[in-house]
Coordinates of C-alpha atoms and ligand atoms in Angstrom, one line a residue:
M1324 CA 0.0 0.0 0.0
A1325 CA 1.2 3.5 -0.8
L1326 CA -0.1 6.7 0.7
I1327 CA 0.8 9.8 -1.2
L1328 CA 0.5 13.4 0.0
G1329 CA -0.2 15.7 -3.0
I1330 CA 0.3 19.4 -2.9
E1331 CA -0.9 21.9 -5.6
S1332 CA -0.4 25.7 -5.7
S1333 CA 0.1 26.5 -9.4
C1334 CA -2.6 29.1 -9.8
D1335 CA -5.3 30.3 -7.4
E1336 CA -6.1 27.2 -5.4
T1337 CA -4.1 26.0 -2.5
A1338 CA -4.7 22.3 -2.2
A1339 CA -3.5 19.2 -0.4
A1340 CA -4.8 15.6 -0.6
V1341 CA -4.0 12.1 0.7
V1342 CA -4.5 9.4 -1.9
K1343 CA -4.0 5.6 -1.4
D1344 CA -2.5 3.5 -4.2
G1345 CA -3.1 6.3 -6.8
R1346 CA -6.8 6.1 -7.0
E1347 CA -8.5 6.1 -3.6
V1348 CA -8.9 9.6 -2.2
L1349 CA -8.7 9.8 1.6
S1350 CA -8.9 13.5 1.7
N1351 CA -9.0 16.4 -0.8
V1352 CA -8.7 19.9 0.7
I1353 CA -9.0 22.9 -1.6
S1354 CA -8.7 26.5 -0.5
S1355 CA -9.8 28.8 -3.3
Q1356 CA -8.7 32.4 -3.7
I1357 CA -11.5 33.2 -6.2
D1358 CA -13.2 35.7 -3.9
I1359 CA -9.9 37.6 -3.6
H1360 CA -9.1 37.7 -7.3
K1361 CA -12.6 38.3 -8.7
K1362 CA -12.6 42.0 -7.9
F1363 CA -9.6 42.3 -10.3
G1364 CA -11.3 40.2 -13.0
G1365 CA -8.5 37.6 -13.0
V1366 CA -5.7 36.1 -11.0
V1367 CA -3.1 38.6 -9.6
P1368 CA 0.1 36.5 -9.4
E1369 CA 1.8 38.3 -6.5
V1370 CA -1.4 38.2 -4.4
A1371 CA -1.8 34.5 -5.3
S1372 CA 1.7 33.7 -4.0
R1373 CA 1.2 35.6 -0.7
K1374 CA -2.1 33.9 -0.1
H1375 CA -0.7 30.4 -0.8
L1376 CA 2.1 31.1 1.7
E1377 CA -0.4 32.2 4.4
I1378 CA -2.5 29.0 4.2
I1379 CA -0.5 26.1 2.8
N1380 CA 0.6 24.7 6.2
S1381 CA -3.0 24.5 7.5
V1382 CA -4.2 23.1 4.2
V1383 CA -1.7 20.2 4.5
D1384 CA -2.6 19.7 8.2
D1385 CA -6.3 19.6 7.3
A1386 CA -5.6 17.0 4.5
L1387 CA -3.8 14.7 7.0
K1388 CA -6.5 15.2 9.6
E1389 CA -9.4 14.5 7.2
A1390 CA -7.6 11.4 6.0
N1391 CA -7.1 10.3 9.6
V1392 CA -3.3 9.9 9.1
T1393 CA -0.1 11.5 10.4
F1394 CA 3.1 12.5 8.6
D1395 CA 4.6 9.1 9.6
D1396 CA 2.0 7.2 7.6
I1397 CA 2.8 9.1 4.4
D1398 CA 5.1 7.1 1.9
A1399 CA 5.9 10.0 -0.5
I1400 CA 5.1 13.6 -1.3
G1401 CA 4.0 14.7 -4.8
V1402 CA 4.0 18.4 -5.7
T1403 CA 3.1 20.4 -8.8
Y1404 CA 6.3 22.0 -10.1
A1405 CA 5.3 23.0 -13.6
P1406 CA 3.7 24.7 -15.5
G1407 CA 2.0 27.7 -13.7
L1408 CA 2.6 31.0 -12.0
V1409 CA 6.2 30.7 -10.8
G1410 CA 5.7 32.5 -7.5
A1411 CA 2.6 30.4 -6.7
L1412 CA 4.4 27.1 -7.7
L1413 CA 7.4 27.9 -5.5
V1414 CA 5.2 27.9 -2.4
G1415 CA 4.1 24.3 -3.0
V1416 CA 7.5 23.2 -4.1
S1417 CA 9.3 24.7 -1.1
T1418 CA 6.7 23.3 1.3
A1419 CA 7.0 19.8 -0.3
K1420 CA 10.8 19.9 -0.2
A1421 CA 10.9 21.0 3.4
L1422 CA 8.5 18.2 4.4
A1423 CA 10.5 15.6 2.3
Y1424 CA 13.7 16.7 4.0
A1425 CA 12.4 16.8 7.5
L1426 CA 10.4 13.6 7.3
K1427 CA 13.0 11.7 5.1
K1428 CA 10.4 10.8 2.6
P1429 CA 10.7 10.5 -1.2
L1430 CA 9.7 13.6 -3.3
V1431 CA 8.3 13.7 -6.8
G1432 CA 7.6 16.8 -9.0
V1433 CA 4.4 16.5 -10.9
H1434 CA 3.4 18.2 -14.2
H1435 CA 0.1 20.0 -13.6
I1436 CA -1.4 18.9 -16.9
R1437 CA -0.4 15.3 -16.3
G1438 CA -2.3 15.7 -13.0
H1439 CA -5.4 17.0 -14.7
I1440 CA -5.4 13.9 -17.0
C1441 CA -4.9 11.6 -14.0
A1442 CA -8.1 13.0 -12.4
N1443 CA -9.9 10.6 -14.7
F1444 CA -8.3 7.6 -12.9
I1445 CA -9.8 8.6 -9.5
E1446 CA -13.4 7.8 -10.2
H1447 CA -13.0 5.4 -13.2
K1448 CA -11.3 2.4 -11.6
D1449 CA -11.4 0.5 -14.9
L1450 CA -9.8 3.2 -17.0
K1451 CA -6.4 2.3 -18.4
P1452 CA -4.3 3.9 -21.1
P1453 CA -4.3 4.2 -24.1
F1454 CA -6.9 6.9 -24.5
V1455 CA -7.2 10.3 -26.1
C1456 CA -7.8 13.2 -23.6
L1457 CA -8.9 16.7 -24.2
V1458 CA -7.3 19.0 -21.5
A1459 CA -9.0 22.4 -21.4
S1460 CA -8.3 24.8 -18.6
G1461 CA -7.7 28.4 -18.0
G1462 CA -4.1 28.2 -19.3
H1463 CA -4.1 25.1 -21.6
S1464 CA -6.0 23.5 -24.4
H1465 CA -4.4 20.3 -25.6
I1466 CA -5.5 17.0 -27.2
V1467 CA -3.2 14.4 -25.8
L1468 CA -2.6 10.8 -26.6
V1469 CA -2.2 9.1 -23.2
E1470 CA 0.0 6.2 -24.3
D1471 CA 0.7 5.1 -20.7
Y1472 CA 0.4 6.6 -17.2
T1473 CA 3.6 8.6 -17.7
K1474 CA 3.8 8.7 -21.5
F1475 CA 2.0 11.5 -23.3
K1476 CA 2.0 12.7 -26.9
I1477 CA 0.5 16.1 -27.9
L1478 CA -1.8 15.6 -31.0
G1479 CA -3.2 19.2 -31.0
Q1480 CA -3.1 22.4 -29.1
T1481 CA -4.4 26.0 -29.1
R1482 CA -2.6 28.4 -31.4
D1483 CA -3.8 31.4 -29.3
D1484 CA -6.1 31.5 -26.3
A1485 CA -6.9 28.6 -24.0
A1486 CA -10.5 27.5 -24.0
G1487 CA -11.0 28.6 -20.4
E1488 CA -9.4 31.9 -21.1
A1489 CA -11.9 32.5 -23.9
F1490 CA -14.8 31.7 -21.5
D1491 CA -13.3 34.1 -18.9
K1492 CA -12.8 36.9 -21.4
V1493 CA -16.3 36.6 -23.0
A1494 CA -17.9 36.4 -19.5
R1495 CA -16.1 39.6 -18.6
V1496 CA -17.4 41.4 -21.8
L1497 CA -20.9 40.1 -20.9
G1498 CA -20.5 41.5 -17.3
L1499 CA -20.9 38.0 -15.8
G1500 CA -17.8 38.1 -13.6
Y1501 CA -14.9 35.8 -12.8
P1502 CA -14.3 32.9 -13.3
G1503 CA -16.3 33.0 -16.5
G1504 CA -16.7 29.3 -17.3
P1505 CA -19.3 28.4 -14.7
K1506 CA -21.2 31.7 -15.2
I1507 CA -21.5 31.2 -19.0
D1508 CA -22.5 27.6 -18.5
K1509 CA -25.3 28.7 -16.2
A1510 CA -26.4 31.7 -18.4
A1511 CA -26.4 29.5 -21.5
K1512 CA -29.0 27.2 -20.1
D1513 CA -31.7 29.9 -20.6
G1514 CA -30.4 30.9 -24.1
D1515 CA -30.8 29.8 -27.7
E1516 CA -27.4 28.3 -28.9
N1517 CA -28.5 28.9 -32.6
A1518 CA -29.3 32.6 -32.0
I1519 CA -25.9 33.8 -33.4
F1520 CA -23.3 31.9 -35.5
F1521 CA -19.7 32.5 -34.4
K1522 CA -17.2 31.2 -37.0
R1523 CA -15.4 28.0 -36.0
V1524 CA -11.7 27.8 -37.0
S1525 CA -10.2 24.6 -38.5
F1526 CA -6.7 24.0 -39.6
G1527 CA -7.5 21.2 -42.0
K1528 CA -8.4 17.5 -41.5
D1529 CA -4.9 16.5 -40.4
S1530 CA -4.6 19.1 -37.7
F1531 CA -6.2 18.9 -34.3
D1532 CA -5.1 22.4 -33.3
F1533 CA -7.6 25.0 -32.0
S1534 CA -8.0 28.8 -32.2
F1535 CA -10.4 30.6 -29.9
S1536 CA -9.3 34.2 -30.3
G1537 CA -11.4 34.5 -33.5
I1538 CA -14.6 33.3 -31.7
K1539 CA -13.8 35.7 -28.8
T1540 CA -13.4 38.7 -31.2
G1541 CA -16.6 37.6 -33.0
V1542 CA -18.5 38.0 -29.7
I1543 CA -16.9 41.4 -29.0
N1544 CA -17.7 42.7 -32.6
H1545 CA -21.2 41.4 -32.4
L1546 CA -21.9 43.2 -29.1
H1547 CA -20.2 46.5 -30.4
N1548 CA -22.3 46.4 -33.6
L1549 CA -25.5 46.1 -31.5
E1550 CA -24.4 48.8 -29.1
Q1551 CA -23.6 51.2 -32.0
K1552 CA -27.1 50.7 -33.4
G1553 CA -28.5 51.2 -29.9
E1554 CA -29.9 47.7 -29.8
T1555 CA -30.0 45.5 -26.8
Y1556 CA -29.0 41.9 -26.7
N1557 CA -30.0 38.8 -24.7
I1558 CA -27.0 37.7 -22.6
S1559 CA -28.2 34.1 -22.4
D1560 CA -28.4 33.8 -26.2
V1561 CA -24.9 35.2 -26.6
A1562 CA -23.5 32.9 -23.9
A1563 CA -25.2 29.8 -25.4
S1564 CA -24.1 30.6 -29.0
F1565 CA -20.5 31.3 -27.9
Q1566 CA -20.4 28.2 -25.7
K1567 CA -21.8 26.1 -28.6
S1568 CA -19.1 27.3 -31.0
V1569 CA -16.3 26.5 -28.5
V1570 CA -17.8 23.1 -27.6
D1571 CA -18.2 22.2 -31.3
V1572 CA -14.5 22.8 -32.0
L1573 CA -13.3 21.0 -28.9
T1574 CA -15.5 17.9 -29.4
D1575 CA -15.0 17.6 -33.2
N1576 CA -11.2 17.8 -32.8
L1577 CA -11.2 15.3 -29.9
I1578 CA -13.2 12.7 -31.8
A1579 CA -11.3 13.2 -35.1
A1580 CA -8.0 12.7 -33.2
A1581 CA -9.2 9.5 -31.6
K1582 CA -10.4 8.2 -34.9
K1583 CA -7.1 9.0 -36.6
Y1584 CA -5.2 7.1 -34.0
N1585 CA -7.7 4.3 -33.8
I1586 CA -8.4 4.8 -30.1
S1587 CA -11.9 4.0 -28.8
K1588 CA -11.6 5.7 -25.4
I1589 CA -11.8 9.4 -25.0
A1590 CA -11.6 11.6 -21.9
L1591 CA -12.0 15.2 -20.7
A1592 CA -9.8 17.0 -18.1
G1593 CA -9.2 20.5 -16.8
G1594 CA -11.6 23.2 -15.5
V1595 CA -13.5 23.4 -18.8
A1596 CA -14.3 19.7 -18.6
A1597 CA -16.8 20.7 -15.9
N1598 CA -18.9 22.4 -18.7
S1599 CA -22.3 20.8 -19.0
K1600 CA -22.7 21.5 -22.7
L1601 CA -19.2 20.0 -23.5
R1602 CA -20.2 16.7 -21.7
E1603 CA -23.6 16.7 -23.3
E1604 CA -22.2 17.2 -26.9
L1605 CA -19.5 14.6 -26.4
M1606 CA -22.1 12.0 -25.3
R1607 CA -24.2 12.9 -28.4
K1608 CA -21.3 12.7 -30.9
K1609 CA -19.3 9.8 -29.4
G1610 CA -20.8 6.9 -31.5
K1611 CA -19.3 3.7 -30.2
M1612 CA -16.5 5.4 -28.3
E1613 CA -16.3 5.2 -24.4
V1614 CA -16.3 8.6 -22.8
Y1615 CA -14.7 9.4 -19.4
Y1616 CA -14.7 12.6 -17.4
P1617 CA -14.1 13.5 -13.8
S1618 CA -16.7 15.0 -11.4
P1619 CA -16.5 18.8 -11.4
I1620 CA -14.5 18.9 -8.2
Y1621 CA -11.7 16.9 -9.9
C1622 CA -11.9 18.9 -13.1
T1623 CA -10.7 22.2 -11.6
D1624 CA -7.4 22.5 -9.7
N1625 CA -7.1 20.0 -6.8
A1626 CA -4.3 18.0 -5.2
A1627 CA -5.9 14.5 -5.4
M1628 CA -5.0 14.5 -9.1
I1629 CA -1.5 15.5 -8.3
A1630 CA -1.1 12.6 -5.8
C1631 CA -2.5 10.2 -8.4
S1632 CA 0.0 11.4 -11.0
A1633 CA 2.8 11.2 -8.4
Y1634 CA 1.9 7.6 -7.7
Y1635 CA 2.3 6.6 -11.3
E1636 CA 5.5 8.7 -11.7
I1637 CA 7.0 6.9 -8.7
L1638 CA 5.9 3.5 -10.1
S1639 CA 7.7 4.4 -13.3
G1640 CA 10.9 5.1 -11.3
K1641 CA 10.9 8.8 -11.2
T1642 CA 11.7 10.7 -8.0
S1643 CA 13.0 14.3 -7.5
D1644 CA 15.8 15.5 -5.3
L1645 CA 15.9 18.7 -3.2
S1646 CA 17.1 20.7 -6.2
L1647 CA 13.5 20.5 -7.6
N1648 CA 12.5 24.0 -8.8
A1649 CA 9.3 25.6 -10.1
I1650 CA 9.1 25.9 -13.9
P1651 CA 6.5 28.2 -15.4
Y1652 CA 6.4 26.6 -18.9
L1653 CA 7.0 22.9 -19.6
S1654 CA 5.7 20.6 -22.2
I1655 CA 3.7 17.6 -21.0
E1656 CA 5.7 15.3 -23.2
Ligands
KG4_2795 O1 -8.1 23.6 -14.4 P1 -8.4 24.9 -13.8 O2 -9.1 25.0 -12.5 O3 -7.2 25.9 -13.7 C1 -6.1 25.9 -14.6 O4 -5.3 25.0 -14.6 O5 -6.2 26.8 -15.5 O6 -9.3 25.7 -14.9 C2 -9.9 26.9 -14.7 C3 -10.7 27.3 -15.9 C4 -11.2 28.8 -15.9 O7 -10.9 29.4 -17.1 C5 -12.7 28.5 -15.7 O8 -13.5 29.6 -16.3 C6 -12.9 27.2 -16.5 O9 -11.8 26.4 -16.1 N1 -14.2 26.5 -16.1 C7 -15.2 26.3 -16.9 C8 -16.2 25.7 -16.1 N2 -15.8 25.6 -14.8 C9 -14.5 26.1 -14.8 N3 -15.4 26.6 -18.2 C10 -16.5 26.2 -18.8 N4 -17.6 25.7 -18.1 C11 -17.5 25.4 -16.8 N5 -18.5 24.9 -16.1
ZN2796 ZN1 -5.3 23.4 -13.7

């Protein structure tokens, strides 16, 4: 049996979790800074680092308490070291290194996006690689071939904005607040998704890349045109039409990539994977493919997914030494 303590602080969530044998979550503590950042309309990096520092020790303590274990019971510590806001990452990395040193336990640095993908293993005990996964979050939009638990190949990625970033920006323009994804998801439920057509961008049948900045500009231009003519608009219709265009691009590319690589299992990961329309469309378009996605709490940032990824990294022979450092940009491959 292996008990892993996972630590995550790459953006605006301070999180710690205790996970048994990679897939059984004993505790999953998340302290969100959303209320602090929402008055600025997005994450302020320096503020995020300071808040992580204030709370990380008590978040770790709570994770142990909730799991009913002590530091002695922990077999290894996994921590997000890349990619993310460097100052925010450093808080988790320094905490994990201090604990590993003081407790004489193995340490492993975890790639945040690998963690998001691993969130699928927590609730789907039968899920094994290979599968094709769409990772869509505030900072990333990738289609990844998961060849093994620690072997990943990027099949497609965004050429400009991440999907979550587009949700956040459009929500801001519509006056819905931050973070935009859940707000648009909710507003869209009362709207007509066919009210306005926002042009989808494709890079040809052999490319699984995305572009969302055109859709975002399409929304902004549409609203400006109406404002100039003195006309009003229905927020729910704009939200639903925008959401449908993003979801169409994400689902079509994911399914096309799985078909090209002859893979019958597809999965979702990252904050945008919590989107209800994305899940619904994927179920409608999947044909004979098996579809997996985590519960919303495991889609957005959490440390259970980091502990899960750490478990498989350690099984594959990887550990990190105390020179582990935070890295703001790093490919998943
Ligand atoms: O994975 P995550 O928590 O953090 C990053 O690693 O970026 O993702 C956060 C992103 C935000 O852009 C947020 O607006 C988006 O995920 N998001 C959603 C939904 N819930 C969160 N986007 C669309 N629909 C949702 N229900
Ligand atoms: Zn994330």
